[in-house]
Short mmCIF file of C-alpha atoms in Angstrom, two decimals:
data_model
loop_
_atom_site.label_atom_id
_atom_site.label_comp_id
_atom_site.label_asym_id
_atom_site.label_seq_id
_atom_site.Cartn_x
_atom_site.Cartn_y
_atom_site.Cartn_z
CA MET A 1 109.26 70.32 98.52
CA ILE A 2 111.89 73.57 98.57
CA TYR A 3 114.39 72.74 100.20
CA SER A 4 116.44 75.55 100.33
CA ILE A 5 117.75 78.54 97.78
CA PHE A 6 120.81 80.50 97.00
CA ILE A 7 121.55 83.96 95.02
CA ILE A 8 124.56 84.08 93.27
CA ASN A 9 126.00 87.71 91.78
CA LYS A 10 127.75 87.81 88.47
CA ALA A 11 131.09 87.99 89.95
CA GLY A 12 130.20 84.33 92.42
CA GLY A 13 129.71 86.07 94.89
CA LEU A 14 126.66 84.72 97.46
CA ILE A 15 124.28 86.69 97.64
CA TYR A 16 121.44 85.37 99.82
CA ASN A 17 120.24 82.24 101.17
CA LYS A 18 117.76 80.18 103.18
CA ASP A 19 117.19 76.90 104.73
CA TYR A 20 113.73 76.62 104.45
CA SER A 21 113.86 72.43 105.52
CA GLY A 22 114.34 71.81 108.76
CA SER A 23 115.11 68.71 108.84
CA ILE A 24 117.92 68.72 106.40
CA ALA A 25 121.96 68.99 108.01
CA ARG A 26 122.42 72.46 107.34
CA LEU A 27 125.14 74.54 105.68
CA SER A 28 127.64 76.76 106.80
CA SER A 29 127.73 80.11 106.31
CA ASN A 30 132.10 79.00 104.92
CA GLU A 31 130.27 75.93 102.65
CA ALA A 32 128.01 77.97 101.74
CA LEU A 33 130.20 80.49 99.39
CA ILE A 34 132.20 77.17 98.88
CA PHE A 35 129.00 76.54 97.22
CA ALA A 36 128.40 79.20 95.66
CA GLY A 37 131.77 79.22 93.84
CA THR A 38 132.07 76.19 92.58
CA PHE A 39 128.55 76.27 91.35
CA HIS A 40 129.89 79.15 89.40
CA GLY A 41 132.33 78.41 88.20
CA ILE A 42 130.89 75.24 87.17
CA HIS A 43 128.12 77.03 85.06
CA ALA A 44 130.37 78.26 83.34
CA LEU A 45 132.56 75.71 82.66
CA ALA A 46 129.03 73.84 81.49
CA SER A 47 127.84 76.93 78.96
CA ARG A 48 131.34 76.90 77.14
CA ILE A 49 131.69 73.03 76.65
CA SER A 50 128.37 72.57 74.93
CA PRO A 51 128.47 70.30 71.94
CA ALA A 52 125.44 72.42 70.19
CA ALA A 53 126.90 73.68 66.70
CA GLY A 54 128.15 77.23 67.18
CA SER A 55 124.12 79.04 66.65
CA ASP A 56 123.56 83.20 67.30
CA SER A 57 124.40 83.06 70.55
CA ALA A 58 127.79 83.13 71.68
CA LYS A 59 127.06 81.37 75.12
CA ASP A 60 124.98 78.21 76.05
CA SER A 61 122.46 78.40 78.59
CA GLY A 62 124.85 76.14 80.92
CA ILE A 63 123.60 74.04 83.59
CA GLN A 64 119.48 74.43 84.67
CA THR A 65 119.10 71.06 86.69
CA ILE A 66 122.16 68.30 88.37
CA ASP A 67 119.97 65.47 89.94
CA THR A 68 121.16 63.20 91.86
CA ASP A 69 118.95 59.67 93.65
CA LYS A 70 117.35 62.10 96.31
CA PHE A 71 117.66 65.79 95.40
CA ARG A 72 117.88 67.93 92.48
CA ILE A 73 119.14 71.67 92.27
CA HIS A 74 118.12 73.83 89.49
CA CYS A 75 119.36 77.08 88.36
CA PHE A 76 117.88 79.76 86.99
CA GLN A 77 120.09 82.44 85.06
CA THR A 78 118.82 85.94 84.03
CA PRO A 79 119.99 88.21 81.74
CA THR A 80 122.60 90.18 83.99
CA GLY A 81 124.30 87.75 85.27
CA ILE A 82 122.51 86.63 88.82
CA LYS A 83 122.13 83.02 89.50
CA LEU A 84 119.01 82.31 91.10
CA ILE A 85 119.93 78.46 92.79
CA ALA A 86 116.48 75.76 93.72
CA VAL A 87 117.48 72.99 95.68
CA THR A 88 114.95 70.89 95.99
CA ASP A 89 113.54 67.05 96.05
CA LEU A 90 113.23 64.46 92.71
CA VAL A 91 109.27 66.05 92.37
CA HIS A 92 110.06 69.17 91.09
CA THR A 93 111.11 68.43 87.76
CA ARG A 94 111.62 72.61 86.69
CA LEU A 95 111.42 75.23 88.76
CA THR A 96 111.59 77.98 85.94
CA ASP A 97 108.02 79.58 87.02
CA VAL A 98 109.23 79.68 90.96
CA LEU A 99 112.96 81.59 90.20
CA THR A 100 111.05 83.32 87.66
CA LYS A 101 109.22 84.62 90.59
CA VAL A 102 111.70 84.98 92.98
CA TYR A 103 113.82 87.00 90.14
CA GLY A 104 110.62 89.01 89.75
CA MET A 105 110.94 89.36 94.09
CA TYR A 106 114.46 90.43 93.22
CA SER A 107 113.75 93.22 90.88
CA ASP A 108 111.26 94.33 93.89
CA TYR A 109 112.55 94.26 97.01
CA ALA A 110 115.90 94.60 96.20
CA LEU A 111 117.01 96.15 93.40
CA LYS A 112 113.77 98.63 94.35
CA ASN A 113 115.30 99.36 98.20
CA PRO A 114 117.85 102.22 98.59
CA PHE A 115 119.82 100.45 101.39
CA HIS A 116 120.97 98.09 99.53
CA ASN A 117 124.35 97.86 97.15
CA LEU A 118 123.95 96.42 94.36
CA GLU A 119 125.64 92.74 94.13
CA MET A 120 126.17 92.74 98.35
CA PRO A 121 124.28 90.46 100.09
CA ILE A 122 120.72 91.03 100.29
CA ARG A 123 119.55 92.13 103.79
CA SER A 124 115.44 92.94 103.71
CA GLU A 125 113.30 91.80 106.07
CA LEU A 126 110.44 92.05 103.27
CA PHE A 127 112.41 90.32 99.85
CA ASP A 128 112.95 87.98 103.45
CA THR A 129 109.13 87.71 104.56
CA LYS A 130 108.02 87.68 100.82
CA LEU A 131 109.87 84.58 99.66
CA GLN A 132 108.72 82.79 103.40
CA GLN A 133 105.25 82.87 101.64
CA LEU A 134 106.20 82.33 98.16
CA ILE A 135 108.54 79.17 98.90
CA GLN A 136 105.67 77.37 101.69
CA ALA A 137 102.91 78.59 99.11
CA SER A 138 104.53 76.53 96.58
CA MET B 1 89.70 103.32 38.89
CA SER B 2 92.40 105.50 39.73
CA THR B 3 94.47 105.03 42.53
CA PRO B 4 94.39 107.17 44.97
CA ARG B 5 97.71 110.91 45.53
CA PRO B 6 99.97 110.85 47.74
CA SER B 7 98.95 112.67 50.28
CA LEU B 8 102.25 114.77 50.74
CA MET B 9 104.58 113.34 53.20
CA LYS B 10 105.76 114.79 56.59
CA LEU B 11 107.97 114.38 58.83
CA ASP B 12 105.50 113.65 62.47
CA THR B 13 106.95 110.76 63.42
CA LYS B 14 104.80 109.02 66.74
CA ALA B 15 106.86 111.15 69.42
CA SER B 16 107.54 114.86 68.33
CA ARG B 17 103.44 114.83 68.07
CA ARG B 18 103.17 113.40 71.21
CA SER B 19 105.15 115.91 72.97
CA THR B 20 103.87 119.51 71.67
CA MET B 21 100.78 117.45 72.36
CA LEU B 22 101.19 116.60 75.73
CA LEU B 23 102.33 120.72 76.14
CA GLU B 24 98.64 121.32 74.69
CA HIS B 25 96.72 119.34 76.73
CA ASN B 26 94.51 120.81 79.43
CA VAL B 27 95.96 121.22 83.14
CA ILE B 28 92.15 121.60 84.23
CA LYS B 29 90.74 118.61 82.33
CA GLN B 30 91.86 114.81 84.47
CA ARG B 31 94.26 113.62 82.81
CA ARG B 32 94.64 109.70 83.41
CA ASP B 33 98.08 108.42 83.33
CA LYS B 34 99.23 107.86 85.53
CA VAL B 35 102.83 106.86 86.40
CA GLY B 36 104.09 103.42 86.92
CA LEU B 37 105.45 102.64 90.67
CA ASN B 38 108.33 100.45 89.46
CA ALA B 39 110.09 104.04 87.22
CA PHE B 40 108.47 105.71 91.36
CA ALA B 41 109.90 103.30 93.02
CA PHE B 42 113.66 102.69 91.58
CA LEU B 43 113.51 106.72 90.98
CA PHE B 44 112.63 107.51 94.95
CA ALA B 45 114.96 104.25 96.04
CA GLU B 46 117.85 107.11 93.60
CA ILE B 47 116.47 109.97 95.40
CA ILE B 48 116.94 108.59 99.16
CA ARG B 49 120.32 107.17 98.39
CA TYR B 50 121.86 110.82 96.77
CA SER B 51 120.34 112.93 99.72
CA GLN B 52 122.22 110.15 102.09
CA ASN B 53 125.62 110.78 100.36
CA ARG B 54 125.03 114.45 101.25
CA VAL B 55 123.63 114.64 105.32
CA LEU B 56 125.48 113.10 108.28
CA GLY B 57 122.86 111.26 110.78
CA ILE B 58 119.35 109.84 110.27
CA GLN B 59 117.38 114.01 111.30
CA ASP B 60 119.85 114.87 108.07
CA LEU B 61 118.76 112.60 105.70
CA GLU B 62 114.65 113.00 107.24
CA ALA B 63 114.83 116.76 106.43
CA LYS B 64 115.87 116.59 103.22
CA LEU B 65 113.59 114.11 102.24
CA ASN B 66 110.91 116.46 103.98
CA GLU B 67 112.50 119.73 102.15
CA LEU B 68 112.49 117.10 98.71
CA GLY B 69 108.79 116.61 99.84
CA GLN B 70 107.84 120.44 99.88
CA ARG B 71 108.92 121.49 96.77
CA VAL B 72 106.50 118.33 95.29
CA GLY B 73 103.26 120.18 98.47
CA VAL B 74 103.38 123.16 97.01
CA ARG B 75 103.03 122.20 93.74
CA VAL B 76 100.59 119.31 94.43
CA PHE B 77 98.31 121.68 95.91
CA GLU B 78 98.30 124.60 92.82
CA LEU B 79 97.21 121.39 90.96
CA ALA B 80 94.43 120.07 92.90
CA MET B 81 92.98 123.48 93.65
CA TRP B 82 92.71 123.53 89.63
CA ARG B 83 91.18 120.18 89.28
CA GLU B 84 89.24 119.29 92.07
CA LYS B 85 86.08 121.48 90.61
CA SER B 86 83.93 121.17 94.19
CA VAL B 87 86.83 122.19 96.65
CA HIS B 88 87.84 126.12 97.63
CA ARG B 89 90.15 126.44 100.14
CA GLU B 90 90.55 125.51 102.85
CA THR B 91 92.20 128.00 105.75
CA ARG B 92 89.69 126.39 109.20
CA VAL B 93 92.60 122.84 110.90
CA LEU B 94 90.20 120.64 110.68
CA GLN B 95 88.68 121.03 107.32
CA THR B 96 92.20 121.51 105.71
CA LEU B 97 93.39 117.86 107.31
CA VAL B 98 89.91 116.38 105.70
CA PHE B 99 91.22 118.48 102.57
CA ILE B 100 94.72 115.90 102.76
CA ASN B 101 93.08 113.54 103.79
CA THR B 102 90.37 113.06 100.01
CA VAL B 103 91.67 114.72 97.77
CA VAL B 104 95.82 115.64 98.09
CA TRP B 105 96.25 112.29 99.09
CA ARG B 106 93.60 110.86 95.75
CA THR B 107 95.67 113.09 93.55
CA LEU B 108 98.59 111.40 94.51
CA PHE B 109 98.28 107.61 95.20
CA ASP B 110 94.71 106.69 93.95
CA LYS B 111 92.92 106.44 96.75
CA GLN B 112 91.86 107.48 100.97
CA ALA B 113 94.34 107.87 103.57
CA ASP B 114 92.94 105.69 106.33
CA SER B 115 92.74 107.80 109.06
CA LEU B 116 92.27 110.84 111.07
CA GLU B 117 93.64 111.09 114.43
CA ARG B 118 93.64 113.93 117.12
CA SER B 119 96.32 113.32 120.05
CA THR B 120 94.96 112.50 123.57
CA GLU B 121 97.75 114.29 124.68
CA SER B 122 97.87 117.17 123.41
CA GLU B 123 95.10 119.63 121.26
CA ASP B 124 97.87 120.63 118.89
CA GLU B 125 98.77 117.24 117.61
CA TYR B 126 96.38 115.99 115.06
CA MET B 127 98.14 112.05 113.33
CA ILE B 128 97.11 110.62 109.73
CA THR B 129 97.78 107.35 109.45
CA ASP B 130 98.67 105.04 105.75
CA ASN B 131 98.22 101.92 105.59
CA GLU B 132 100.12 100.89 103.22
CA PRO B 133 101.85 104.27 101.61
CA SER B 134 103.03 102.65 97.61
CA ILE B 135 105.74 104.42 97.23
CA LEU B 136 107.43 102.99 100.62
CA LYS B 137 106.05 99.86 99.66
CA PHE B 138 110.26 98.20 98.34
CA ILE B 139 111.83 99.95 101.56
CA SER B 140 112.61 98.01 103.76
CA VAL B 141 115.14 99.87 106.33
CA PRO B 142 118.64 98.30 107.52
CA LYS B 143 118.17 98.09 111.81
CA GLU B 144 120.71 99.59 113.07
CA MET B 145 118.18 103.13 111.21
CA SER B 146 115.08 102.19 112.05
CA SER B 147 114.46 105.38 113.59
CA PHE B 148 113.90 106.61 110.04
CA SER B 149 110.75 106.78 108.37
CA PRO B 150 111.26 106.91 104.30
CA GLY B 151 107.86 108.41 104.77
CA ALA B 152 109.88 112.17 105.22
CA PHE B 153 109.34 112.50 101.78
CA VAL B 154 105.30 112.50 102.79
CA SER B 155 104.86 113.88 105.92
CA GLY B 156 107.24 117.33 103.69
CA ILE B 157 104.46 116.94 100.99
CA VAL B 158 102.05 117.37 103.72
CA GLU B 159 103.92 120.07 105.07
CA ALA B 160 104.30 122.77 102.69
CA ILE B 161 99.86 122.24 102.49
CA VAL B 162 99.31 122.74 105.44
CA ARG B 163 101.20 125.75 105.23
CA CYS B 164 99.01 126.52 102.11
CA CYS B 165 96.08 126.49 103.80
CA GLN B 166 97.84 129.12 106.73
CA CYS B 167 97.88 126.18 109.23
CA PRO B 168 101.35 126.06 109.33
CA ALA B 169 102.55 123.63 111.17
CA ARG B 170 105.73 120.46 111.77
CA VAL B 171 105.01 118.04 110.81
CA THR B 172 107.17 114.60 110.57
CA SER B 173 106.68 110.52 110.15
CA HIS B 174 107.15 107.46 112.27
CA VAL B 175 106.37 104.14 111.11
CA VAL B 176 103.84 102.10 113.13
CA PRO B 177 103.80 98.62 112.61
CA ALA B 178 100.44 96.60 112.87
CA GLU B 179 99.58 93.49 112.97
CA GLY B 180 99.71 92.44 108.46
CA MET B 181 100.99 95.86 108.16
CA PRO B 182 104.64 96.43 108.56
CA LEU B 183 104.31 99.55 106.34
CA ARG B 184 101.73 101.01 108.21
CA THR B 185 102.89 105.16 108.49
CA VAL B 186 101.77 107.94 111.27
CA ILE B 187 102.22 111.65 109.34
CA LEU B 188 102.00 113.51 112.62
CA LEU B 189 101.21 117.18 112.33
CA LYS B 190 102.16 119.27 115.26
CA PHE B 191 100.04 123.40 114.62
CA ASP B 192 101.58 126.36 115.34
CA LYS B 193 100.30 127.81 118.55
CA GLU B 194 99.33 131.18 116.61
CA VAL B 195 96.49 128.77 114.43
CA MET B 196 95.93 127.02 118.24
CA ASP B 197 95.17 130.42 119.12
CA ARG B 198 93.12 130.93 116.04
CA GLU B 199 91.24 128.32 116.00
CA LYS B 200 90.32 128.81 119.88
CA ARG B 201 88.81 132.46 118.44
CA LEU B 202 87.73 131.47 115.79
CA GLU B 203 85.07 128.87 118.21
CA ALA B 204 84.47 131.44 120.81
CA GLY B 205 83.16 133.58 118.28
CA LYS B 206 80.64 131.83 116.42
#
């Protein structure tokens, strides 16, 4: 099951963060911001030190999953630099399809919302509701 | 076997062919093309942002969207009149409202409006309800502007149409969420006094 979702903008700032499980310890908002910044940094590092011989694409895709023995962090980076991060248990091995749907929802309910400013935290009830439905369905 | 002769080469790209064809299309014939909702949603979001920069306050924003809707409404009315084969221009209040509910909504949103009601408190107020207005699907109004209804654009379209049908009214839009329908929008029409007097006279004269 999916424990939480984070969305990080191009500059590394946290624009959305939501917990979906009642049982795990919650991050305070400060800790969530620090997590987002740190993740942004290590993702950038990983995409540069990748040993894949320099092919056409200058940048590698960076971190896709981080495993620990209790949980797994999945990351999906969009071509526009937004990173969608999901923290799940060890059952899910690849969450690309779910994260692609979340990206679709972001582009629907955040980008088409006239009251949303780009790269700012997402404050949209429709986005929250639809995301909750998606997470509970998967 | 002789090889076929190459025909005369015309500098006729597909794009230029399509644009000249577009101008030669028959206005009356019902077009099957539809505008993508996503494309319109981006345009509409930018319209709202643009208007927000030029007004002070929610009432002015709704008034500005209403005005933009009126410009659309006049043209939509003309086009609907051309394309629907079986209608004539309505001049009575109830027929106008039914016309809006069915023909206009079908032209704009490819469905019919969900309900038409007369208000019980005052006899010159009517309400058109749309349970899920497709153009408002992606808009969530922040809490500090909760009285703003982006359906003001649609209310402008309706206002222009009732004006064209000789039943001028003040039209506003309100968001009335219901079970499972958080975007339910009600268009409230308040007809002018002359219209209601005329209706009474016509009813009495029958």
